[in-house]
Coordinates of C-alpha atoms and ligand atoms in Angstrom, one line a residue:
X1 CA 40.3 -88.7 160.6
X2 CA 41.1 -92.2 159.5
X3 CA 38.6 -94.9 159.5
X4 CA 37.1 -97.6 161.7
X5 CA 35.2 -100.5 160.1
X6 CA 34.4 -103.2 162.7
X7 CA 36.0 -106.5 161.7
X8 CA 32.6 -108.3 161.8
X9 CA 33.6 -111.0 159.4
X10 CA 36.5 -112.0 161.6
X11 CA 34.5 -111.7 164.8
X12 CA 31.8 -114.0 163.3
X13 CA 34.5 -116.5 162.1
X14 CA 35.9 -116.6 165.7
X15 CA 32.6 -116.9 167.4
X16 CA 30.8 -119.3 165.0
X17 CA 33.5 -121.2 163.2
X18 CA 36.4 -121.4 165.6
X19 CA 34.6 -121.5 169.0
X20 CA 31.1 -122.6 168.0
X21 CA 29.7 -120.4 170.7
X22 CA 26.1 -121.2 169.9
X23 CA 26.6 -124.9 170.8
X24 CA 28.4 -123.9 174.1
X25 CA 25.8 -121.3 175.0
X26 CA 23.0 -123.9 174.5
X27 CA 24.5 -125.8 177.5
X28 CA 23.9 -122.8 179.7
X29 CA 20.2 -122.4 180.6
X30 CA 20.6 -118.6 180.9
X31 CA 21.6 -118.4 177.2
X32 CA 19.8 -121.3 175.7
X33 CA 17.9 -119.0 173.3
X34 CA 20.9 -117.0 172.1
X35 CA 21.6 -118.1 168.6
X36 CA 23.8 -116.9 165.8
X37 CA 21.2 -114.5 164.4
X38 CA 21.0 -112.7 167.8
X39 CA 24.8 -112.6 168.1
X40 CA 25.2 -111.2 164.6
X41 CA 22.5 -108.6 165.0
X42 CA 24.0 -107.3 168.2
X43 CA 27.5 -107.1 166.6
X44 CA 26.1 -105.3 163.6
X45 CA 24.3 -102.7 165.8
X46 CA 27.3 -102.4 168.1
X47 CA 29.6 -101.7 165.2
X48 CA 27.3 -98.8 164.1
X49 CA 27.5 -97.3 167.6
X50 CA 31.3 -97.7 167.6
X51 CA 32.0 -96.4 164.2
X52 CA 29.3 -93.7 163.8
X53 CA 29.0 -92.3 167.4
X54 CA 32.2 -92.6 169.3
X55 CA 34.9 -93.0 166.6
X56 CA 34.3 -89.5 165.2
X57 CA 35.0 -88.1 168.7
X58 CA 38.3 -90.0 169.2
X59 CA 40.8 -87.5 167.8
X60 CA 38.9 -84.3 168.7
X61 CA 38.6 -85.7 172.3
X62 CA 42.3 -86.3 172.4
X63 CA 43.1 -82.8 171.2
X64 CA 40.7 -81.1 173.6
X65 CA 41.1 -83.3 176.7
X66 CA 39.1 -82.9 179.9
X67 CA 38.6 -79.6 181.8
X68 CA 38.9 -79.3 185.5
X69 CA 37.2 -76.5 187.4
X70 CA 39.2 -75.7 190.6
X71 CA 36.3 -73.8 192.1
X72 CA 33.6 -76.4 192.2
X73 CA 35.9 -79.5 191.5
X74 CA 33.8 -80.4 188.4
X75 CA 35.3 -82.1 185.3
X76 CA 33.9 -81.4 181.8
X77 CA 34.5 -84.1 179.2
X78 CA 35.4 -83.1 175.6
X79 CA 32.7 -81.8 173.2
X80 CA 30.3 -84.6 172.2
X81 CA 31.3 -87.0 174.9
X82 CA 28.2 -86.5 177.1
X83 CA 25.8 -86.7 174.1
X84 CA 27.5 -89.9 172.9
X85 CA 27.1 -91.4 176.4
X86 CA 23.4 -90.4 176.4
X87 CA 23.0 -92.3 173.1
X88 CA 24.8 -95.3 174.6
X89 CA 22.4 -95.3 177.6
X90 CA 19.3 -94.7 175.5
X91 CA 20.2 -97.7 173.2
X92 CA 20.5 -100.0 176.3
X93 CA 24.2 -100.9 175.7
X94 CA 25.3 -100.7 179.4
X95 CA 22.9 -103.5 180.3
X96 CA 23.8 -106.0 177.5
X97 CA 25.4 -108.7 179.6
X98 CA 24.0 -107.7 183.0
X99 CA 21.7 -109.8 185.2
X100 CA 18.0 -109.6 184.3
X101 CA 17.3 -109.5 188.1
X102 CA 18.7 -106.0 188.0
X103 CA 17.2 -104.9 184.7
X104 CA 20.0 -106.3 182.6
X105 CA 19.5 -107.9 179.2
X106 CA 21.1 -111.2 180.3
X107 CA 23.1 -111.7 177.1
X108 CA 26.5 -113.5 177.3
X109 CA 29.7 -111.8 178.3
X110 CA 31.2 -113.3 175.1
X111 CA 29.0 -110.9 173.1
X112 CA 29.7 -108.0 175.4
X113 CA 33.4 -108.8 174.9
X114 CA 33.2 -108.3 171.1
X115 CA 31.2 -105.1 171.6
X116 CA 33.9 -103.8 173.8
X117 CA 36.6 -104.6 171.3
X118 CA 34.8 -102.4 168.8
X119 CA 34.4 -99.6 171.3
X120 CA 38.0 -99.8 172.3
X121 CA 39.1 -99.5 168.7
X122 CA 36.7 -96.6 168.0
X123 CA 37.6 -94.6 171.1
X124 CA 39.5 -96.2 173.9
X125 CA 39.4 -93.2 176.3
X126 CA 35.6 -92.7 175.9
X127 CA 35.1 -96.4 176.5
X128 CA 36.8 -96.2 179.9
X129 CA 33.9 -94.3 181.3
X130 CA 31.3 -97.1 180.9
X131 CA 34.1 -99.8 181.0
X132 CA 34.9 -99.2 184.7
X133 CA 31.2 -99.3 185.6
X134 CA 31.1 -102.9 184.5
X135 CA 33.8 -103.8 187.0
X136 CA 31.9 -101.9 189.8
X137 CA 28.7 -103.8 188.7
X138 CA 30.4 -107.2 189.0
X139 CA 32.0 -106.4 192.4
X140 CA 28.7 -105.2 193.9
X141 CA 26.8 -108.1 192.3
X142 CA 29.2 -110.6 193.9
X143 CA 29.9 -109.0 197.3
X144 CA 27.1 -106.4 197.9
X145 CA 24.4 -106.8 200.5
X146 CA 20.8 -107.3 199.1
X147 CA 20.2 -103.6 199.9
X148 CA 23.4 -102.4 198.2
X149 CA 22.5 -104.5 195.2
X150 CA 19.0 -103.2 195.0
X151 CA 20.2 -99.6 195.3
X152 CA 23.3 -99.5 193.0
X153 CA 23.0 -102.3 190.5
X154 CA 20.0 -101.0 188.5
X155 CA 21.7 -97.6 188.3
X156 CA 24.9 -99.1 187.0
X157 CA 23.1 -101.5 184.7
X158 CA 21.1 -98.8 183.0
X159 CA 24.2 -96.6 182.9
X160 CA 22.6 -93.6 184.6
X161 CA 25.4 -93.8 187.2
X162 CA 29.0 -94.9 186.4
X163 CA 31.5 -96.6 188.7
X164 CA 35.2 -96.1 189.5
X165 CA 37.9 -98.1 191.3
X166 CA 39.9 -96.1 193.9
X167 CA 43.0 -98.1 194.9
X168 CA 46.1 -96.0 194.1
X169 CA 47.6 -93.5 196.5
X170 CA 50.7 -91.3 195.9
X171 CA 53.0 -93.6 197.8
X172 CA 51.3 -96.9 197.0
X173 CA 50.5 -98.3 193.5
X174 CA 51.6 -101.9 193.1
X175 CA 51.9 -102.5 196.8
X176 CA 48.4 -101.9 198.1
X177 CA 49.4 -103.1 201.5
X178 CA 50.8 -99.6 202.1
X179 CA 47.6 -97.7 201.6
X180 CA 46.7 -95.1 204.2
X181 CA 43.1 -93.9 203.6
X182 CA 41.2 -94.3 206.8
X183 CA 37.6 -95.4 207.4
X184 CA 36.0 -94.4 210.8
X185 CA 32.9 -96.4 211.8
X186 CA 29.9 -94.3 212.6
X187 CA 27.0 -95.0 215.1
X188 CA 24.6 -95.4 212.2
X189 CA 26.6 -98.2 210.6
X190 CA 28.2 -96.1 207.9
X191 CA 31.9 -95.0 207.8
X192 CA 33.7 -91.7 207.2
X193 CA 36.6 -92.0 204.9
X194 CA 39.6 -89.6 204.8
X195 CA 42.5 -89.8 202.4
X196 CA 43.8 -89.1 198.9
X197 CA 43.6 -91.3 195.9
X198 CA 45.5 -90.6 192.7
X199 CA 45.2 -91.7 189.0
X200 CA 41.5 -92.5 189.4
X201 CA 40.1 -93.1 185.9
X202 CA 36.8 -91.4 185.3
X203 CA 36.9 -90.2 188.9
X204 CA 34.9 -87.1 188.1
X205 CA 33.0 -86.2 184.9
X206 CA 29.8 -84.6 183.6
X207 CA 28.3 -87.7 181.9
X208 CA 26.1 -89.0 184.6
X209 CA 24.0 -87.7 187.6
X210 CA 26.0 -89.8 190.1
X211 CA 29.3 -91.7 190.3
X212 CA 29.8 -94.8 192.5
X213 CA 33.4 -95.0 193.8
X214 CA 34.7 -98.3 195.1
X215 CA 37.3 -97.3 197.6
X216 CA 40.0 -99.3 199.4
X217 CA 40.7 -97.9 203.0
X218 CA 41.7 -99.1 206.4
X219 CA 39.6 -99.6 209.5
X220 CA 41.0 -98.3 212.8
X221 CA 41.7 -101.9 214.0
X222 CA 43.2 -103.0 210.7
X223 CA 46.2 -105.3 210.7
X224 CA 49.3 -104.0 208.9
X225 CA 49.7 -104.7 205.2
X226 CA 47.3 -106.1 202.6
X227 CA 45.4 -108.1 205.3
X228 CA 44.1 -104.9 206.7
X229 CA 42.3 -103.4 203.7
X230 CA 38.6 -103.0 203.5
X231 CA 36.4 -102.0 200.5
X232 CA 33.7 -99.3 200.6
X233 CA 31.1 -97.9 198.4
X234 CA 31.4 -94.1 198.3
X235 CA 28.8 -92.4 196.1
X236 CA 29.4 -88.9 194.8
X237 CA 25.9 -87.9 195.8
X238 CA 24.3 -89.8 198.7
X239 CA 21.3 -91.6 197.4
X240 CA 18.0 -90.5 198.8
X241 CA 15.4 -93.1 200.0
X242 CA 13.9 -93.2 196.5
X243 CA 17.3 -93.8 194.9
X244 CA 17.8 -90.4 193.4
X245 CA 21.0 -88.5 194.1
X246 CA 20.8 -86.4 197.3
X247 CA 23.5 -84.6 199.4
X248 CA 27.0 -84.1 197.8
X249 CA 29.5 -86.4 199.5
X250 CA 32.9 -84.9 200.2
X251 CA 34.8 -87.0 197.7
X252 CA 36.1 -84.4 195.2
X253 CA 38.5 -84.1 192.3
X254 CA 41.5 -81.9 193.3
X255 CA 43.1 -82.0 189.9
X256 CA 43.3 -84.0 186.7
X257 CA 46.5 -85.4 185.4
X258 CA 48.3 -84.1 182.3
X259 CA 49.4 -87.3 180.6
X260 CA 50.9 -89.0 177.5
X261 CA 47.7 -90.5 176.1
X262 CA 44.0 -91.2 176.7
X263 CA 43.6 -87.5 177.1
X264 CA 39.9 -87.5 177.0
X265 CA 39.5 -89.8 179.9
X266 CA 39.7 -87.9 183.2
X267 CA 42.5 -89.2 185.4
X268 CA 41.7 -87.7 188.8
X269 CA 43.3 -86.9 192.1
X270 CA 40.4 -87.7 194.5
X271 CA 40.3 -86.2 198.0
X272 CA 38.1 -87.7 200.6
X273 CA 37.4 -85.5 203.6
X274 CA 35.1 -87.5 205.8
X275 CA 33.2 -89.0 202.9
X276 CA 30.2 -91.2 203.9
X277 CA 30.8 -94.8 202.9
X278 CA 29.3 -98.2 203.2
X279 CA 31.4 -101.3 203.8
X280 CA 31.2 -104.1 201.1
X281 CA 32.6 -107.6 201.4
X282 CA 33.4 -107.6 205.2
X283 CA 36.0 -105.9 207.4
X284 CA 39.6 -106.4 206.2
X285 CA 38.3 -108.5 203.2
X286 CA 38.6 -105.6 200.8
X287 CA 41.3 -107.1 198.5
X288 CA 39.3 -110.3 197.9
X289 CA 36.3 -108.3 197.0
X290 CA 38.2 -105.9 194.9
X291 CA 39.8 -108.8 193.0
X292 CA 36.5 -109.3 191.2
X293 CA 36.8 -105.8 189.9
X294 CA 40.5 -106.1 189.2
X295 CA 40.1 -109.4 187.2
X296 CA 37.3 -107.9 185.1
X297 CA 39.4 -104.8 184.6
X298 CA 42.5 -106.9 183.6
X299 CA 40.5 -108.7 180.9
X300 CA 39.1 -105.3 179.9
X301 CA 42.6 -103.8 179.6
X302 CA 43.7 -106.8 177.4
X303 CA 40.7 -106.0 175.2
X304 CA 42.0 -102.4 175.0
X305 CA 45.2 -103.8 173.7
X306 CA 43.3 -105.8 171.1
X307 CA 41.0 -102.8 170.1
X308 CA 43.9 -100.4 169.6
X309 CA 45.9 -103.0 167.6
X310 CA 43.0 -103.5 165.2
X311 CA 42.4 -99.8 164.5
X312 CA 46.1 -99.0 164.1
X313 CA 46.3 -102.0 161.6
X314 CA 43.2 -100.9 159.6
X315 CA 44.5 -97.4 159.1
X316 CA 48.1 -98.4 158.3
X317 CA 46.7 -100.8 155.7
X318 CA 44.7 -98.0 154.0
X319 CA 47.8 -95.8 154.0
X320 CA 50.1 -98.6 152.6
X321 CA 47.8 -99.2 149.7
X322 CA 47.6 -95.5 148.9
X323 CA 51.1 -94.2 149.5
X324 CA 53.4 -94.4 146.4
X325 CA 57.1 -94.7 147.1
X326 CA 59.8 -96.5 145.1
X327 CA 59.4 -99.5 142.9
X328 CA 59.0 -103.1 144.0
X329 CA 62.3 -105.0 144.0
X330 CA 60.7 -107.7 141.9
X331 CA 59.5 -105.4 139.1
X332 CA 57.1 -102.6 138.7
X333 CA 53.7 -103.4 140.1
X334 CA 51.8 -100.2 139.2
X335 CA 53.1 -99.1 135.8
X336 CA 50.4 -96.4 135.4
X337 CA 51.6 -94.6 138.5
X338 CA 54.8 -92.7 139.2
X339 CA 55.8 -95.3 141.9
X340 CA 54.4 -98.4 143.5
X341 CA 52.2 -98.4 146.6
X342 CA 54.3 -99.2 149.6
X343 CA 52.4 -102.3 150.3
X344 CA 54.5 -104.0 147.6
X345 CA 57.6 -103.8 149.9
X346 CA 58.3 -106.9 151.9
X347 CA 59.1 -105.0 155.1
X348 CA 56.0 -102.9 155.0
X349 CA 54.1 -106.2 154.7
X350 CA 55.9 -107.5 157.7
X351 CA 54.8 -104.5 159.8
X352 CA 51.2 -104.8 158.6
X353 CA 51.1 -108.6 159.1
X354 CA 52.5 -108.3 162.6
X355 CA 49.6 -106.0 163.6
X356 CA 47.1 -108.2 161.7
X357 CA 48.3 -111.4 163.4
X358 CA 48.3 -109.8 166.8
X359 CA 44.8 -108.6 166.2
X360 CA 43.4 -111.9 164.9
X361 CA 45.2 -114.0 167.5
X362 CA 44.1 -111.7 170.2
X363 CA 40.5 -111.8 169.1
X364 CA 40.4 -115.6 169.1
X365 CA 42.1 -115.7 172.5
X366 CA 39.9 -113.0 174.2
X367 CA 36.7 -114.5 172.8
X368 CA 37.7 -117.9 174.1
X369 CA 38.3 -116.6 177.6
X370 CA 35.0 -114.7 177.5
X371 CA 33.2 -117.9 176.7
X372 CA 35.0 -119.7 179.5
X373 CA 33.8 -116.9 181.8
X374 CA 30.2 -117.4 180.7
X375 CA 30.6 -121.1 181.4
X376 CA 32.2 -120.4 184.8
X377 CA 29.3 -118.3 185.8
X378 CA 26.4 -120.2 184.2
X379 CA 27.2 -123.9 183.6
X380 CA 24.9 -126.3 185.4
X381 CA 27.8 -128.7 186.2
X382 CA 29.9 -127.6 189.1
X383 CA 32.9 -129.5 187.8
X384 CA 32.8 -127.6 184.5
X385 CA 32.4 -124.3 186.3
X386 CA 35.5 -125.0 188.3
X387 CA 37.5 -126.0 185.3
X388 CA 36.5 -122.9 183.4
X389 CA 37.3 -120.7 186.5
X390 CA 40.8 -122.3 186.5
X391 CA 41.3 -121.5 182.9
X392 CA 40.1 -117.9 183.3
X393 CA 42.4 -117.5 186.3
X394 CA 45.4 -118.8 184.3
X395 CA 44.7 -116.9 181.1
X396 CA 43.8 -113.5 182.6
X397 CA 47.3 -112.2 183.3
X398 CA 48.4 -113.5 179.8
X399 CA 45.6 -111.6 178.1
X400 CA 46.4 -108.5 180.1
X401 CA 50.1 -108.5 179.5
X402 CA 50.6 -110.3 176.2
X403 CA 47.9 -108.4 174.3
X404 CA 49.0 -105.0 175.6
X405 CA 52.7 -105.6 174.9
X406 CA 51.6 -106.7 171.4
X407 CA 49.5 -103.5 171.1
X408 CA 52.6 -101.4 171.9
X409 CA 54.7 -103.0 169.2
X410 CA 51.8 -103.2 166.7
X411 CA 50.9 -99.5 167.0
X412 CA 54.6 -98.7 166.7
X413 CA 54.9 -100.8 163.6
X414 CA 51.8 -99.2 162.1
X415 CA 53.2 -95.8 162.8
X416 CA 56.3 -96.8 161.0
X417 CA 54.3 -97.7 158.0
X418 CA 53.4 -94.0 157.6
X419 CA 57.1 -93.0 157.8
X420 CA 57.4 -89.4 158.9
X421 CA 53.6 -88.9 158.5
X422 CA 53.1 -91.3 161.3
X423 CA 54.9 -89.1 163.7
X424 CA 52.8 -86.1 162.7
X425 CA 49.5 -85.6 164.7
X426 CA 47.5 -84.9 161.6
X427 CA 47.2 -88.6 160.6
X428 CA 46.1 -89.8 164.0
X429 CA 48.5 -92.7 164.2
X430 CA 50.7 -91.2 166.9
X431 CA 47.6 -91.0 169.2
X432 CA 47.2 -94.8 169.0
X433 CA 50.8 -95.3 170.1
X434 CA 50.3 -92.9 173.0
X435 CA 47.0 -94.4 174.0
X436 CA 48.4 -97.9 173.8
X437 CA 51.2 -97.2 176.3
X438 CA 49.2 -97.0 179.4
X439 CA 47.6 -100.4 178.9
X440 CA 51.0 -102.0 179.9
X441 CA 51.0 -100.1 183.2
X442 CA 47.6 -99.8 184.8
X443 CA 45.6 -102.7 186.3
X444 CA 48.9 -104.1 187.6
X445 CA 51.9 -103.5 185.4
X446 CA 52.8 -106.2 182.9
X447 CA 55.7 -107.3 185.2
X448 CA 53.2 -107.8 188.0
X449 CA 51.0 -109.9 185.6
X450 CA 54.0 -112.0 184.8
X451 CA 54.8 -112.6 188.5
X452 CA 51.1 -113.5 189.0
X453 CA 51.2 -116.0 186.2
X454 CA 54.4 -117.7 187.0
X455 CA 54.4 -117.4 190.8
X456 CA 50.7 -117.7 191.8
X457 CA 48.9 -119.3 188.9
X458 CA 51.6 -121.8 187.9
X459 CA 54.2 -122.6 190.5
X460 CA 51.9 -122.3 193.5
X461 CA 49.6 -125.0 192.1
X462 CA 52.4 -127.2 190.8
X463 CA 51.5 -126.3 187.2
X464 CA 48.0 -128.0 187.4
X465 CA 46.1 -125.3 185.5
X466 CA 48.8 -125.0 182.9
X467 CA 48.8 -128.8 182.4
X468 CA 45.1 -128.8 182.0
X469 CA 45.4 -126.2 179.2
X470 CA 48.3 -128.1 177.8
X471 CA 46.1 -131.2 177.5
X472 CA 43.9 -129.3 175.0
X473 CA 47.0 -128.5 172.9
X474 CA 48.2 -132.1 173.1
X475 CA 44.8 -133.5 172.0
X476 CA 44.8 -131.1 169.0
X477 CA 48.4 -132.1 168.1
X478 CA 47.5 -135.8 168.3
X479 CA 44.3 -135.4 166.4
X480 CA 46.1 -133.6 163.5
X481 CA 49.5 -135.1 163.7
X482 CA 49.1 -137.2 160.6
X483 CA 47.6 -134.5 158.5
X484 CA 50.3 -133.5 156.0
X485 CA 48.7 -130.2 155.3
X486 CA 48.7 -129.3 159.0
X487 CA 52.3 -130.2 159.7
X488 CA 53.6 -126.7 159.2
X489 CA 51.4 -125.7 162.2
X490 CA 51.3 -128.8 164.2
X491 CA 55.1 -129.4 164.5
X492 CA 55.9 -126.0 165.9
X493 CA 52.8 -126.1 168.2
X494 CA 53.9 -129.4 169.7
X495 CA 57.4 -128.1 170.0
X496 CA 56.4 -124.9 171.9
X497 CA 54.1 -127.0 174.2
X498 CA 57.1 -129.2 175.1
X499 CA 59.4 -126.3 175.6
X500 CA 56.9 -124.5 177.9
X501 CA 56.7 -127.7 180.0
X502 CA 60.5 -128.0 180.3
X503 CA 61.0 -124.3 181.0
X504 CA 58.3 -124.3 183.7
X505 CA 60.0 -127.3 185.5
X506 CA 63.4 -125.7 185.2
X507 CA 62.3 -122.4 186.7
X508 CA 60.3 -124.2 189.4
X509 CA 63.5 -126.1 190.5
X510 CA 65.6 -123.0 190.5
X511 CA 63.0 -121.1 192.5
X512 CA 63.4 -123.5 195.4
X513 CA 67.0 -122.4 195.7
X514 CA 66.4 -118.7 195.0
X515 CA 63.1 -116.9 194.8
X516 CA 64.7 -114.1 192.6
X517 CA 64.7 -116.7 189.8
X518 CA 61.0 -116.3 189.5
X519 CA 61.2 -112.5 189.2
X520 CA 64.1 -112.8 186.7
X521 CA 62.3 -115.2 184.4
X522 CA 58.6 -114.1 184.7
X523 CA 58.4 -111.5 181.9
X524 CA 60.0 -113.5 179.1
X525 CA 58.2 -116.6 180.5
X526 CA 54.7 -114.9 180.1
X527 CA 55.5 -114.0 176.5
X528 CA 56.5 -117.6 175.8
X529 CA 53.2 -118.9 177.2
X530 CA 51.3 -116.1 175.4
X531 CA 52.9 -117.3 172.1
X532 CA 52.0 -120.9 172.9
X533 CA 48.3 -119.9 173.3
X534 CA 48.4 -117.9 170.1
X535 CA 50.1 -120.8 168.3
X536 CA 47.2 -123.1 169.5
X537 CA 44.5 -120.7 168.2
X538 CA 46.3 -120.0 164.9
X539 CA 46.7 -123.7 164.3
X540 CA 43.0 -124.2 164.9
X541 CA 42.1 -121.3 162.7
X542 CA 44.4 -122.6 160.0
X543 CA 42.7 -126.0 160.1
X544 CA 39.3 -124.4 159.3
X545 CA 40.9 -122.2 156.7
X546 CA 42.6 -125.2 155.0
X547 CA 39.3 -127.0 154.8
X548 CA 37.5 -124.0 153.3
X549 CA 40.2 -122.5 151.1
X550 CA 38.6 -123.8 147.9
X551 CA 35.2 -122.3 148.7
X552 CA 36.1 -119.2 146.7
X553 CA 35.8 -117.0 149.9
X554 CA 39.1 -115.2 150.0
X555 CA 38.7 -114.7 153.8
X556 CA 40.1 -118.2 154.3
X557 CA 43.1 -117.6 152.0
X558 CA 43.9 -114.5 154.1
X559 CA 43.5 -116.4 157.3
X560 CA 45.9 -119.1 156.2
X561 CA 48.5 -116.5 155.0
X562 CA 48.2 -114.8 158.4
X563 CA 48.7 -118.0 160.3
X564 CA 51.7 -118.9 158.1
X565 CA 53.2 -115.5 158.8
X566 CA 52.5 -115.9 162.5
X567 CA 54.3 -119.3 162.7
X568 CA 57.2 -118.1 160.5
X569 CA 57.9 -114.7 161.8
X570 CA 56.4 -114.1 165.3
X571 CA 56.4 -117.4 167.1
X572 CA 60.3 -117.8 166.6
X573 CA 60.6 -114.9 169.1
X574 CA 60.2 -117.6 171.7
X575 CA 63.7 -119.0 171.0
X576 CA 65.2 -115.8 172.3
X577 CA 62.7 -115.4 175.2
X578 CA 63.4 -118.9 176.4
X579 CA 67.1 -118.2 176.5
X580 CA 66.5 -115.1 178.4
X581 CA 64.2 -116.8 180.9
X582 CA 66.7 -119.6 181.4
X583 CA 69.7 -117.3 181.8
X584 CA 68.8 -117.0 185.5
X585 CA 68.9 -114.1 188.0
X586 CA 72.6 -113.7 188.5
X587 CA 73.1 -111.5 185.4
X588 CA 70.4 -109.1 186.9
X589 CA 71.4 -109.2 190.5
X590 CA 75.2 -109.1 190.4
X591 CA 75.5 -105.4 190.1
X592 CA 75.2 -103.6 193.4
X593 CA 72.6 -100.8 193.3
X594 CA 75.3 -98.1 193.9
X595 CA 77.4 -99.4 191.0
X596 CA 74.7 -98.9 188.4
Ligands
FAD601 C1 46.3 -93.1 183.3 C2 46.2 -93.9 184.5 C3 45.0 -94.4 184.9 C4 44.9 -95.1 186.1 N1 43.6 -95.5 186.6 C5 43.5 -96.0 187.8 C6 42.3 -96.2 188.5 O1 41.2 -96.0 187.8 N2 42.2 -96.7 189.7 C7 43.4 -96.9 190.5 O2 43.3 -97.3 191.6 N3 44.6 -96.8 189.9 C8 44.7 -96.3 188.6 N4 45.9 -96.1 188.0 C9 47.1 -96.5 188.8 C10 47.8 -97.7 188.2 O3 47.1 -98.9 188.4 C11 49.2 -97.7 188.8 O4 50.0 -96.7 188.2 C12 49.9 -99.1 188.6 O5 49.3 -100.0 189.4 C13 51.4 -99.0 189.1 O6 51.6 -98.4 190.3 P1 52.6 -97.2 190.4 O7 52.4 -96.2 189.3 O8 52.6 -96.7 191.8 O9 54.0 -97.9 190.1 P2 55.0 -98.7 191.2 O10 54.1 -99.6 192.0 O11 55.7 -97.6 192.0 O12 55.9 -99.5 190.3 C14 57.1 -98.8 189.6 C15 57.8 -99.9 188.8 O13 58.3 -101.0 189.7 C16 57.8 -102.2 189.3 N5 57.6 -103.1 190.5 C17 56.9 -102.8 191.6 N6 56.9 -103.8 192.4 C18 57.5 -104.8 191.8 C19 57.8 -106.2 192.1 N7 57.4 -106.7 193.2 N8 58.6 -106.9 191.2 C20 58.9 -106.4 190.1 N9 58.7 -105.1 189.7 C21 58.0 -104.3 190.6 C22 56.5 -102.0 188.5 O14 56.3 -103.0 187.6 C23 56.9 -100.7 187.8 O15 57.6 -100.9 186.7 C24 46.0 -95.4 186.8 C25 47.3 -95.0 186.4 C26 47.4 -94.2 185.2 C27 48.7 -93.7 184.8

């Protein structure tokens, strides 16, 4: 049903022409040999896996969902899922950007990032099975003991085991400080965990011989709240001395959730009844250790937003060129047909261009952050590593929230392109809307991302990270300020940069008097900053397109048109958002709860 053709041309434009990743990777000894040919080949092969292996399972998987067996607590994934996973493992995809010390291929995260965009487009729910393993890999890689690394990493890298993150409990989602699962120390240095986790993605399935759960729980002497949380490795089967799965650990799936979307990913209630566990990251230091996982997952969820935006756009575009309804207002465009294709109508174009601009802006933004991550982890200069780490920290909540909010509106616009047929399951578009919705919720809701951005990442460091990013924008504005052809992009870019600076100072001042001002401004504020970032990348992409528009390659013409649409139609949303953010907390807090 429908189609998925990986946007390889745009990916290559972003990686090679916009970001010049090859030059950046050359500065990193680990990737000095990674050239454009390698990157393009991997993208090409990755696109085949996405479009030929997992895309054909996307709609059937959604219809069928997962099956839970109450007797033995097993979960069976939809038809074809396990076989696709076997192909994924056989082709070596799980190890793409993993450490060669643990049998990884040692390629850049930037490349893995583009591969994940394609997988998310092709089948978001399937991609969550291996996607969560990557976070588990990173967490153990950074915080595990040498023995834990030697035991678990090669299994996660090869993909023969998958990983999960077990944070949420029935009474505690956002506020992890309230979690109750208990870990009792044992004489042999292990722990026994008892408790219930809910909403655990890929918590149980039939794809792999073992599952490595990373579980947050409390030690007996734990202080109250978030300072008393520890992190544990809890394998489904206890590994034997030779690393093969042994005795079944009592961490079992009590039920799987019926839900709005991502039906083919098992969302599990996990019961731990004295499950054997190993501490990772030190007593009461669980949240710090888990943050490695959570940050990786936040970027991953932003990528889900991008992937689903792209596939919704592609299919709506095909439909809009095919569906004949009414005649163009400016005269008949298809005289040989009984009506014009709906793509002639301005508002249908608005909907398509909205999704196209969100996909292309998101791709540039995500690839940029992935490159910063590669530099943070691999650059020989400590100063550069620190700068990149700051940028990743600043931009992560924006990627998570801005791209997933955009995905929700883009998939909805794309559904609208189909008219009534969009609402009907047969066309597949309603699945994209349903699947997109969860991305705004899990991995910290988008409200929580906004509070993280404004409160922690900006106000708590007096705007230093934001200023640093702003310097790049200023430099670009100054460099291109006298170029007449660029003025349609440079003027609004400079303007939004100034407005963000003023808005940040204003909210910062108000927050001194009343902390609720931060909570009242955070959501519109994040969207404003998200637009500033998009405006910066669209201006940079427009500059390249302007220089190459006469080459005869229509790609650049399309890029320029999309950038113009973005500046004319999407960026102006910031005027309203800034008014909302400035309106203060009183209009939200005045009404007493019992008067609602
Ligand atoms: C399909 C699915 C898959 C999931 N996968 C996993 C998984 O693999 N592992 C895992 O551990 N969890 C998982 N989750 C859980 C998910 O991360 C939580 O649902 C999410 O963090 C929100 O928690 P909650 O649902 O308890 O909502 P609550 O925390 O109860 O929040 C309810 C509302 O209050 C708002 N709110 C809360 N506190 C504040 C505040 N301080 N300021 C402003 N607003 C606030 C929230 O933004 C939200 O709108 C999954 C959930 C779903 C539905």
